[in-house]
Coordinates of C-alpha atoms in Angstrom, one line a residue:
Chain A
M1 CA 73.7 33.6 39.7
R2 CA 74.3 30.1 38.4
S3 CA 72.6 30.8 35.0
Q4 CA 74.0 34.3 35.0
L5 CA 77.5 32.8 35.1
M6 CA 76.8 30.9 32.0
D7 CA 75.2 33.9 30.3
K8 CA 78.4 35.8 31.1
L9 CA 80.6 33.1 29.5
D10 CA 78.3 32.9 26.5
H11 CA 78.4 36.7 26.2
F12 CA 82.2 36.7 26.1
G13 CA 82.0 34.0 23.4
D14 CA 85.2 33.9 21.3
R15 CA 87.4 35.8 23.7
P16 CA 90.3 33.8 25.0
A17 CA 89.5 32.5 28.5
V18 CA 92.4 30.2 29.3
I19 CA 95.8 29.6 27.7
H20 CA 97.4 26.4 28.9
R21 CA 100.2 24.4 27.3
G22 CA 100.2 26.7 24.3
V23 CA 96.5 26.1 23.6
T24 CA 94.0 28.9 23.7
H25 CA 90.5 28.1 24.9
S26 CA 87.7 30.6 24.4
Y27 CA 84.9 31.4 26.8
R28 CA 82.6 29.4 24.4
D29 CA 84.9 26.4 24.9
L30 CA 84.9 27.0 28.6
A31 CA 81.1 27.0 28.8
G32 CA 81.0 23.9 26.7
E33 CA 83.5 22.1 29.0
I34 CA 81.5 23.1 32.0
R35 CA 78.3 21.6 30.5
R36 CA 80.3 18.4 29.7
V37 CA 81.5 18.1 33.3
E38 CA 78.0 18.7 34.5
E39 CA 76.7 15.8 32.5
R40 CA 79.5 13.6 34.0
L41 CA 78.6 14.8 37.5
A42 CA 75.0 13.8 36.9
A43 CA 76.0 10.4 35.3
D44 CA 78.3 9.6 38.2
G45 CA 75.8 10.4 40.9
V46 CA 77.5 13.5 42.2
R47 CA 74.5 15.2 43.9
P48 CA 74.2 18.8 45.0
H49 CA 75.9 19.5 48.4
D50 CA 78.1 16.4 48.1
V51 CA 81.7 17.2 49.2
V52 CA 84.0 16.8 46.2
V53 CA 87.8 16.9 46.4
L54 CA 89.1 18.6 43.3
N55 CA 92.7 17.3 42.9
A56 CA 94.3 19.6 40.4
D57 CA 96.3 22.7 39.7
F58 CA 95.1 25.4 37.3
S59 CA 94.3 24.0 33.9
F60 CA 91.5 24.5 31.4
R61 CA 89.8 21.4 32.7
S62 CA 90.2 22.2 36.4
I63 CA 88.8 25.7 35.9
A64 CA 85.8 24.2 34.1
A65 CA 85.4 21.5 36.8
L66 CA 85.5 24.1 39.6
L67 CA 82.8 26.2 37.9
A68 CA 80.7 23.1 37.2
L69 CA 80.9 22.0 40.8
Y70 CA 79.8 25.5 41.8
R71 CA 76.9 25.3 39.5
N72 CA 76.0 21.8 40.8
R73 CA 76.0 23.3 44.4
N74 CA 78.8 21.1 45.6
I75 CA 81.2 21.7 48.4
V76 CA 84.5 21.8 46.7
V77 CA 87.9 21.0 48.3
P78 CA 90.6 22.0 45.9
V79 CA 93.9 20.3 46.6
V80 CA 96.9 20.8 44.3
A81 CA 99.1 18.1 45.7
F82 CA 98.2 15.6 48.4
T83 CA 100.6 15.1 51.3
E84 CA 100.1 12.7 54.2
T85 CA 98.8 15.5 56.4
T86 CA 96.5 17.1 53.8
L87 CA 95.0 13.7 52.9
A88 CA 94.4 13.0 56.6
T89 CA 92.8 16.4 57.1
V90 CA 90.5 15.9 54.1
T91 CA 89.4 12.4 55.0
E92 CA 88.9 13.1 58.7
S93 CA 87.5 16.6 58.7
C94 CA 85.9 17.3 55.3
H95 CA 83.5 14.3 54.9
P96 CA 84.4 13.9 51.2
R97 CA 82.3 11.6 48.9
H98 CA 84.0 12.0 45.6
L99 CA 87.5 12.6 44.3
L100 CA 87.5 14.4 41.0
K101 CA 90.6 14.6 38.8
P102 CA 89.9 16.8 35.9
D103 CA 93.1 15.9 34.1
G104 CA 93.3 12.2 34.9
D105 CA 96.1 10.5 36.8
D106 CA 98.8 11.6 34.4
G107 CA 97.6 15.2 34.2
R108 CA 96.7 14.8 30.5
G109 CA 94.0 12.2 30.4
G110 CA 90.2 12.8 30.8
L111 CA 88.2 13.6 33.8
T112 CA 87.9 10.8 36.5
I113 CA 85.5 10.6 39.4
E114 CA 86.1 8.2 42.2
A115 CA 84.3 7.5 45.4
M116 CA 86.3 8.7 48.3
S117 CA 86.5 6.9 51.6
G118 CA 86.1 9.1 54.7
S119 CA 83.5 9.7 57.2
A120 CA 80.9 10.6 54.6
D121 CA 77.9 10.0 56.7
G122 CA 76.5 12.5 59.2
A123 CA 78.1 15.3 57.3
A124 CA 79.4 18.0 59.5
D125 CA 76.8 20.4 61.0
A126 CA 79.1 23.1 59.5
Y127 CA 77.6 22.4 56.1
R128 CA 74.0 22.7 57.2
P129 CA 73.7 26.5 56.6
L130 CA 75.0 26.0 53.0
I131 CA 72.5 23.2 52.3
E132 CA 69.7 25.3 53.8
A133 CA 70.7 28.3 51.6
G134 CA 71.0 26.1 48.6
A135 CA 74.5 27.4 48.2
A136 CA 77.8 25.8 47.0
G137 CA 80.8 25.6 49.4
L138 CA 84.5 25.9 49.2
V139 CA 87.0 24.4 51.7
L140 CA 90.5 25.8 51.6
L141 CA 93.3 24.1 53.5
S142 CA 95.6 26.6 55.2
S143 CA 99.4 26.2 54.8
G144 CA 100.0 26.1 58.5
S145 CA 103.7 25.9 59.4
T146 CA 102.9 23.5 62.2
G147 CA 100.3 20.9 62.8
A148 CA 97.4 19.9 60.6
P149 CA 96.2 22.5 58.1
K150 CA 93.0 24.3 59.0
A151 CA 90.0 23.4 56.8
I152 CA 88.4 26.8 56.2
L153 CA 84.8 26.7 55.0
H154 CA 83.4 29.4 52.6
N155 CA 80.1 30.0 51.0
L156 CA 81.1 29.7 47.4
D157 CA 78.0 31.5 46.2
S158 CA 78.9 34.6 48.2
L159 CA 82.5 34.5 46.8
V160 CA 81.3 34.2 43.2
E161 CA 78.6 36.9 43.7
E162 CA 81.1 39.3 45.3
K163 CA 84.0 38.7 42.9
V164 CA 82.3 37.9 39.6
G165 CA 79.2 40.0 40.0
T166 CA 76.3 39.9 37.7
G167 CA 77.1 42.4 35.0
T168 CA 78.7 41.8 31.7
R169 CA 80.7 45.0 31.7
V170 CA 84.0 44.6 29.8
G171 CA 86.9 46.9 29.3
A172 CA 88.1 47.6 25.7
K173 CA 91.1 45.4 26.5
A174 CA 90.4 42.8 29.1
P175 CA 93.6 42.0 31.0
N176 CA 95.4 38.7 30.8
I177 CA 96.6 37.4 34.1
L178 CA 99.3 35.0 34.9
M179 CA 97.9 32.4 37.3
F180 CA 100.9 32.4 39.6
L181 CA 99.0 31.8 42.8
L182 CA 97.8 28.3 43.4
F183 CA 94.5 26.7 42.6
D184 CA 93.9 25.7 46.2
H185 CA 94.8 29.1 47.6
I186 CA 92.5 32.0 48.3
G187 CA 94.7 34.2 46.1
G188 CA 94.4 31.8 43.2
I189 CA 90.6 31.5 43.5
N190 CA 90.5 35.3 43.6
S191 CA 92.6 35.7 40.5
L192 CA 90.4 33.2 38.6
L193 CA 87.1 34.9 39.6
G194 CA 88.7 38.3 38.7
V195 CA 89.4 37.0 35.2
V196 CA 85.9 35.7 34.7
K197 CA 84.5 39.0 36.0
V198 CA 86.0 41.0 33.2
G199 CA 86.3 38.4 30.4
G200 CA 90.0 38.4 30.8
T201 CA 92.5 35.6 29.9
A202 CA 94.0 33.3 32.5
V203 CA 97.5 32.2 31.4
V204 CA 98.4 29.0 33.2
P205 CA 102.1 28.3 34.0
E206 CA 103.4 24.7 33.8
R207 CA 106.0 25.4 36.5
R208 CA 106.3 28.3 38.8
T209 CA 109.9 29.1 38.2
P210 CA 111.2 32.6 37.6
D211 CA 112.3 31.9 34.1
E212 CA 109.1 30.1 33.1
I213 CA 107.0 32.9 34.6
C214 CA 109.0 35.7 32.9
S215 CA 109.0 33.7 29.6
L216 CA 105.2 33.5 29.7
V217 CA 105.0 37.2 30.3
E218 CA 107.1 37.9 27.2
T219 CA 105.3 35.3 25.0
Y220 CA 101.7 36.3 25.9
G221 CA 102.2 40.0 26.7
I222 CA 100.9 39.5 30.2
R223 CA 99.6 42.7 31.8
L224 CA 98.9 41.5 35.3
L225 CA 101.2 39.3 37.4
P226 CA 100.0 38.5 40.9
T227 CA 103.0 37.2 43.0
S228 CA 104.8 37.3 46.3
P229 CA 107.8 39.3 47.6
T230 CA 109.9 36.2 47.8
F231 CA 109.3 35.3 44.2
L232 CA 109.9 38.9 43.0
N233 CA 113.3 38.6 44.7
L234 CA 114.0 35.4 42.9
I235 CA 113.4 37.1 39.6
L236 CA 115.7 40.0 40.5
I237 CA 118.5 37.8 41.9
G238 CA 118.5 35.7 38.8
G239 CA 118.3 38.8 36.5
Y240 CA 115.3 37.2 34.7
H241 CA 113.8 40.7 34.3
E242 CA 116.7 41.5 32.0
K243 CA 116.7 38.2 30.1
F244 CA 113.0 38.5 29.1
D245 CA 111.0 41.4 27.9
L246 CA 108.5 42.3 30.6
G247 CA 107.4 45.5 28.8
S248 CA 103.8 44.3 28.6
L249 CA 103.3 44.2 32.4
R250 CA 101.2 47.0 33.7
L251 CA 100.7 45.8 37.2
I252 CA 102.5 43.5 39.6
T253 CA 100.6 42.7 42.8
Y254 CA 102.3 41.2 45.8
G255 CA 100.9 39.5 48.8
T256 CA 100.8 36.4 50.9
E257 CA 103.7 37.6 53.1
P258 CA 104.9 41.0 54.2
M259 CA 107.0 43.0 51.8
P260 CA 110.4 44.3 53.1
E261 CA 110.7 48.0 52.2
E262 CA 114.2 47.5 50.8
L263 CA 113.0 44.7 48.5
L264 CA 110.2 46.9 47.2
R265 CA 112.8 49.6 46.5
R266 CA 114.9 47.0 44.6
V267 CA 111.9 45.9 42.5
H268 CA 110.7 49.4 41.8
T269 CA 114.2 50.4 40.7
A270 CA 114.5 47.4 38.4
L271 CA 111.0 47.7 36.9
P272 CA 110.3 51.5 37.2
R273 CA 107.4 51.5 34.7
I274 CA 105.3 48.8 36.3
R275 CA 102.8 49.7 39.0
L276 CA 103.3 47.8 42.2
L277 CA 100.3 47.1 44.3
Q278 CA 100.1 45.4 47.7
T279 CA 97.2 43.0 48.0
F280 CA 96.0 42.0 51.4
G281 CA 93.9 39.1 52.3
T282 CA 93.5 35.9 54.4
S283 CA 92.1 32.5 53.6
E284 CA 89.4 33.3 56.1
T285 CA 88.2 36.7 54.9
G286 CA 89.1 36.6 51.2
I287 CA 91.3 39.1 49.3
S288 CA 90.5 42.7 49.9
T289 CA 90.7 45.4 47.3
T290 CA 93.6 47.6 48.2
T291 CA 95.4 50.7 47.1
S292 CA 99.1 51.2 47.7
E293 CA 100.3 54.7 48.7
S294 CA 102.7 54.5 45.8
S295 CA 104.7 51.9 43.8
S296 CA 107.6 52.4 46.2
S297 CA 105.6 52.4 49.4
T298 CA 104.6 49.4 51.6
Y299 CA 101.8 51.5 53.0
F300 CA 98.4 50.5 51.7
K301 CA 94.7 51.2 52.2
I302 CA 91.9 48.7 52.3
S303 CA 89.5 50.3 49.9
D304 CA 86.9 47.5 49.8
E305 CA 83.2 48.1 50.5
N306 CA 83.0 44.5 51.4
V307 CA 85.6 44.8 54.1
S308 CA 85.8 46.7 57.4
Y309 CA 88.9 46.7 59.6
R310 CA 90.1 47.8 63.0
I311 CA 93.4 47.7 64.8
V312 CA 93.3 46.2 68.3
D313 CA 96.6 46.1 70.3
G314 CA 98.5 46.6 67.1
E315 CA 96.8 43.6 65.4
L316 CA 94.7 44.0 62.3
Q317 CA 91.2 42.6 62.6
L318 CA 88.9 42.2 59.6
K319 CA 85.2 41.7 58.9
S320 CA 84.1 40.9 55.4
R321 CA 80.9 39.9 53.6
T322 CA 82.9 37.0 52.2
Q323 CA 84.1 35.9 55.6
F324 CA 84.5 32.2 56.2
M325 CA 81.8 30.2 57.9
G326 CA 84.1 28.4 60.3
Y327 CA 86.8 25.8 60.5
L328 CA 85.9 22.2 60.0
N329 CA 88.6 20.9 62.3
Y330 CA 89.5 23.8 64.7
P331 CA 87.6 25.9 67.2
S332 CA 86.9 29.4 65.8
D333 CA 89.2 31.1 68.3
S334 CA 90.6 33.4 65.7
L335 CA 87.2 35.2 65.8
T336 CA 86.5 37.8 68.4
E337 CA 83.2 37.6 70.3
D338 CA 81.8 40.3 68.1
G339 CA 82.8 38.4 64.9
W340 CA 86.0 40.1 63.8
F341 CA 88.7 37.9 62.3
R342 CA 92.1 38.3 64.1
T343 CA 94.6 38.3 61.2
G344 CA 97.7 37.8 63.4
D345 CA 99.3 40.6 61.4
L346 CA 100.8 43.5 63.3
V347 CA 100.2 46.8 61.5
E348 CA 100.7 50.5 62.0
E349 CA 98.6 53.2 60.6
N350 CA 100.0 56.5 59.3
A351 CA 98.3 59.9 59.5
D352 CA 96.6 59.5 56.1
G353 CA 95.0 56.2 57.1
Y354 CA 97.4 54.0 55.2
L355 CA 98.5 50.7 56.9
K356 CA 101.8 49.0 57.0
V357 CA 102.4 45.4 58.0
R358 CA 105.1 45.1 60.6
G359 CA 105.1 41.3 60.8
R360 CA 103.2 38.3 62.1
A361 CA 102.4 38.3 65.8
K362 CA 103.7 34.8 66.2
E363 CA 107.0 35.7 64.6
I364 CA 108.0 38.1 67.3
I365 CA 111.3 37.2 68.8
N366 CA 111.5 37.8 72.6
V367 CA 115.1 38.6 73.7
G368 CA 115.0 38.9 77.5
G369 CA 111.7 40.7 77.3
E370 CA 112.7 42.9 74.4
K371 CA 110.6 42.4 71.2
V372 CA 112.2 42.0 67.8
L373 CA 110.2 41.8 64.5
P374 CA 112.0 39.9 61.8
L375 CA 110.8 42.0 58.9
E376 CA 112.5 45.2 60.3
L377 CA 115.9 43.5 60.3
E378 CA 115.4 41.6 57.0
S379 CA 114.4 44.9 55.3
L380 CA 117.5 46.6 56.6
L381 CA 119.8 43.7 55.7
L382 CA 118.5 43.6 52.1
G383 CA 120.1 47.1 51.8
S384 CA 123.5 45.4 51.9
P385 CA 125.1 44.6 48.5
L386 CA 126.5 41.4 50.0
I387 CA 123.1 40.0 50.8
D388 CA 120.7 38.7 48.2
D389 CA 118.1 37.5 50.6
C390 CA 117.8 36.7 54.3
V391 CA 115.4 35.3 56.9
V392 CA 115.4 36.3 60.6
Y393 CA 114.1 34.1 63.3
G394 CA 114.3 33.4 67.0
R395 CA 116.3 30.5 68.5
P396 CA 115.4 29.4 72.0
N397 CA 117.9 29.5 74.8
S398 CA 117.6 29.2 78.6
I399 CA 119.3 32.5 79.4
T400 CA 117.3 35.2 77.5
G401 CA 114.5 33.0 76.2
Q402 CA 115.3 33.6 72.6
S403 CA 118.1 35.1 70.6
V404 CA 118.0 36.6 67.1
C405 CA 119.4 34.5 64.3
V406 CA 119.7 35.2 60.6
D407 CA 120.2 32.9 57.6
I408 CA 121.8 34.8 54.7
K409 CA 121.9 34.0 51.0
A410 CA 125.0 35.9 50.1
S411 CA 125.6 37.6 46.7
G412 CA 129.1 36.1 46.5
P413 CA 131.5 34.0 48.5
L414 CA 131.2 34.8 52.2
S415 CA 132.4 32.8 55.2
R416 CA 130.4 32.6 58.4
A417 CA 132.8 34.8 60.3
E418 CA 132.8 37.4 57.5
A419 CA 129.1 37.3 57.3
R420 CA 128.8 37.8 61.1
K421 CA 131.2 40.7 61.1
H422 CA 129.4 42.3 58.1
V423 CA 126.0 41.9 59.7
H424 CA 127.2 43.4 63.0
A425 CA 128.9 46.3 61.3
F426 CA 126.0 46.9 58.9
L427 CA 123.3 47.0 61.6
D428 CA 125.5 48.9 64.2
G429 CA 123.8 52.2 64.9
K430 CA 120.8 51.4 62.8
V431 CA 119.0 49.3 65.4
E432 CA 119.1 48.8 69.2
P433 CA 121.9 46.4 70.3
F434 CA 119.4 43.7 71.4
K435 CA 118.2 43.3 67.8
I436 CA 121.6 42.5 66.4
P437 CA 121.6 38.9 65.4
T438 CA 123.6 36.6 67.7
K439 CA 123.9 33.9 65.2
V440 CA 124.6 34.5 61.5
Q441 CA 124.5 31.6 59.1
V442 CA 125.4 31.6 55.4
V443 CA 123.1 29.3 53.4
E444 CA 123.0 28.3 49.7
E445 CA 119.2 28.7 49.4
L446 CA 116.6 30.0 51.8
S447 CA 113.7 27.6 52.4
V448 CA 110.7 28.7 50.4
S449 CA 107.2 27.2 50.8
E450 CA 105.2 25.9 47.8
R451 CA 103.3 29.1 48.1
F452 CA 106.4 31.2 47.7
K453 CA 106.6 32.4 51.2
K454 CA 109.7 32.4 53.2
R455 CA 109.8 29.6 55.7
R456 CA 110.6 31.0 59.1
I457 CA 111.6 28.7 61.8
L458 CA 109.2 29.4 64.6
P459 CA 110.0 29.2 68.3
Chain B
M1 CA 142.3 19.4 75.6
S2 CA 141.6 22.2 77.9
D3 CA 144.6 24.2 76.6
R4 CA 143.1 24.1 73.2
L5 CA 139.8 25.2 74.6
L6 CA 141.4 28.0 76.6
E7 CA 143.1 29.2 73.5
L8 CA 139.8 29.0 71.5
I9 CA 138.0 31.0 74.2
G10 CA 140.9 33.5 74.3
N11 CA 140.4 34.1 70.6
V12 CA 136.7 34.6 71.0
V13 CA 137.3 37.1 73.8
A14 CA 139.9 38.9 71.7
D15 CA 137.4 39.2 69.0
I16 CA 134.8 40.6 71.4
N17 CA 137.3 43.0 72.9
E18 CA 137.8 44.6 69.4
R19 CA 134.3 46.0 69.6
R20 CA 134.2 46.7 73.4
D21 CA 135.2 49.8 75.2
E22 CA 135.7 48.1 78.6
K23 CA 138.1 45.4 77.7
I24 CA 137.8 41.9 79.2
P25 CA 141.1 41.2 81.0
T26 CA 142.9 38.3 79.3
D27 CA 146.0 37.8 81.5
D28 CA 144.2 35.4 83.8
L29 CA 141.4 34.2 81.6
L30 CA 140.7 31.0 83.5
H31 CA 139.5 32.9 86.4
V32 CA 137.5 35.6 84.6
S33 CA 133.9 35.5 85.8
L34 CA 131.4 35.6 82.9
Y35 CA 128.1 36.4 84.5
G36 CA 126.7 37.4 87.9
D37 CA 127.9 40.0 90.4
S38 CA 131.5 40.2 89.2
G39 CA 130.7 38.9 85.7
V40 CA 131.9 40.7 82.5
F41 CA 128.7 40.1 80.6
D42 CA 125.0 41.0 80.9
S43 CA 122.6 38.2 79.9
M44 CA 122.4 39.3 76.3
H45 CA 126.1 39.6 75.8
L46 CA 126.6 36.3 77.6
V47 CA 124.4 34.6 74.9
N48 CA 126.4 36.3 72.2
F49 CA 129.6 35.2 73.7
L50 CA 128.4 31.6 74.2
T51 CA 127.1 31.5 70.6
L52 CA 130.6 32.5 69.3
V53 CA 132.2 29.8 71.5
E54 CA 129.7 27.3 70.1
E55 CA 130.6 28.3 66.6
A56 CA 134.3 28.2 67.2
I57 CA 133.9 24.6 68.7
E58 CA 131.9 23.6 65.7
D59 CA 134.6 25.0 63.3
E60 CA 137.5 23.5 65.4
Y61 CA 136.1 20.1 66.4
D62 CA 133.2 19.6 64.0
V63 CA 130.8 19.0 66.9
E64 CA 127.7 20.9 67.8
I65 CA 126.9 21.5 71.5
S66 CA 124.7 24.0 73.3
L67 CA 126.1 26.2 76.0
T68 CA 122.8 28.0 76.6
S69 CA 120.7 24.9 77.4
E70 CA 118.6 24.3 80.5
K71 CA 121.3 22.0 81.6
A72 CA 123.9 24.7 81.5
V73 CA 121.7 27.2 83.3
S74 CA 120.5 24.8 86.1
R75 CA 123.9 23.5 87.2
R76 CA 124.5 23.9 90.9
I77 CA 127.9 25.4 90.1
S78 CA 127.3 27.6 87.2
P79 CA 129.5 27.1 84.1
F80 CA 129.3 30.9 83.7
S81 CA 131.0 31.6 87.1
G82 CA 134.4 31.4 85.4
V83 CA 136.1 30.4 82.2
G84 CA 137.6 27.4 83.9
R85 CA 134.1 26.1 84.8
L86 CA 132.9 26.8 81.3
I87 CA 135.7 24.7 79.9
E88 CA 134.8 21.8 82.2
F89 CA 131.2 22.0 81.0
I90 CA 132.3 22.1 77.4
E91 CA 134.5 19.0 77.8
E92 CA 131.5 17.1 79.3
E93 CA 129.2 18.2 76.6
M94 CA 131.7 17.3 73.9
A95 CA 132.3 13.9 75.4
L96 CA 128.5 13.3 75.4
A97 CA 128.2 14.5 71.8
G98 CA 131.1 12.2 70.8
A99 CA 129.5 9.3 72.6
E100 CA 126.2 9.9 70.8
T101 CA 127.8 10.0 67.4
G102 CA 129.9 6.9 68.3
H103 CA 133.3 8.6 68.2
G104 CA 134.1 8.7 71.9
S105 CA 134.4 6.2 74.6
A106 CA 132.6 8.1 77.3
A107 CA 129.2 6.8 78.1

């Protein structure tokens, strides 16, 4: 597979592989850069199965570095931006030996490799199966809302085999994809491997703002935009789909958080000619191939030979060939005894076997024993012309356990009292009384994570 | 201060009465029981009511207090047994909040 990857890149030759900062790099350039990095790895004593932290976002050089580390059978820990907690997790749990910065310290210089302090000796038993199989590894850090991120170990050989494959089949017009999802996120890795599979072009954004993304779509005639519901809403609210020509887009995929039905309706109405597809995946099981019932439906099917699913007590459980090998710093209690991964997503299945995500199990609000799912209310509230976006969450109290709260980004001037009256009137008769938010706050901006998920205050 | 608080609570009750079939009597508000055997609210409506009072206090006095805390619930004499008791509790909490932010003299 290692040499087959290079054969593939050589085969694609002059096709554009990566467009970054206005410069187009061909597959031939990419192969050349990978070989150059490999020479550096050898010269700097980076041995197979060493753990290497790859500190970068998507760039021509970081993509080459990732593929070179794969070829060198390293265990790669991609980290876009270090925080105190991610640095602690990496040094304490991942046993790193090297820190590789493909774009130098200023993001524009050459590749640097430094020794990394951490408990490098007695490398975790977790890596042993990889070493025995002669495989490369990938460690993804979860974006947990609380506590230290989980360090999720994958067999990188399995991922590459599954997502890139061995063939050199290419469509007449290989797609170009905007690398919206992050380099250290399963969705970003999936996008990248998808590009390499078909000889497509990865267009790398400098900043992930709605105007930059829409401007890149216009400039490069992007056909595929993988994104998140929250980001799509930011595009709509700002009217960026009208300021830029998005006519080249054939497909927008959305994932990483549940899509409110009402928002999907807004997106479909604003961009009627673009196919909208829900993706589904987890850092632990990888991204599954999915089919949406239609562009205006939040029902989807997991149509992936690699993935089986089942629903237990309303929760979706997955088993995939590219399943993670374990956590480096947590017990594997998200796995059932028979090896299914508990996604924490509550789903319902319709008569035709399509699934719909109802929300996250841990986001359920418990009001005196009655259960409220934020997504249901958010979806309804987005139907109000006065509300641009909103987030629903539980607030603890000592009388009913929790009460329902909503933060609203209003489309125009709205006082707290007006917002509360409007929310109550708007939801009256649409939901059971216990679901009607007790507290309504008007906010300037909703808090959005670096992965463009809404931040929900959890109980 | 308690007259101001009584008026504030009266306004919240008037607001709630607008959307309520069985009106809460307002002629002797001080002695209206909020929760329990003769109370006008069930637990969920009590939380709604208290949240509105919290917000009104925040708007009026620019101080944030909690009326649904463990402290409120575990009082021997419940602040929810009557509006008068609730006002006493609010005054205590406001004094504490003032002391913490350095505006009041109560310790």
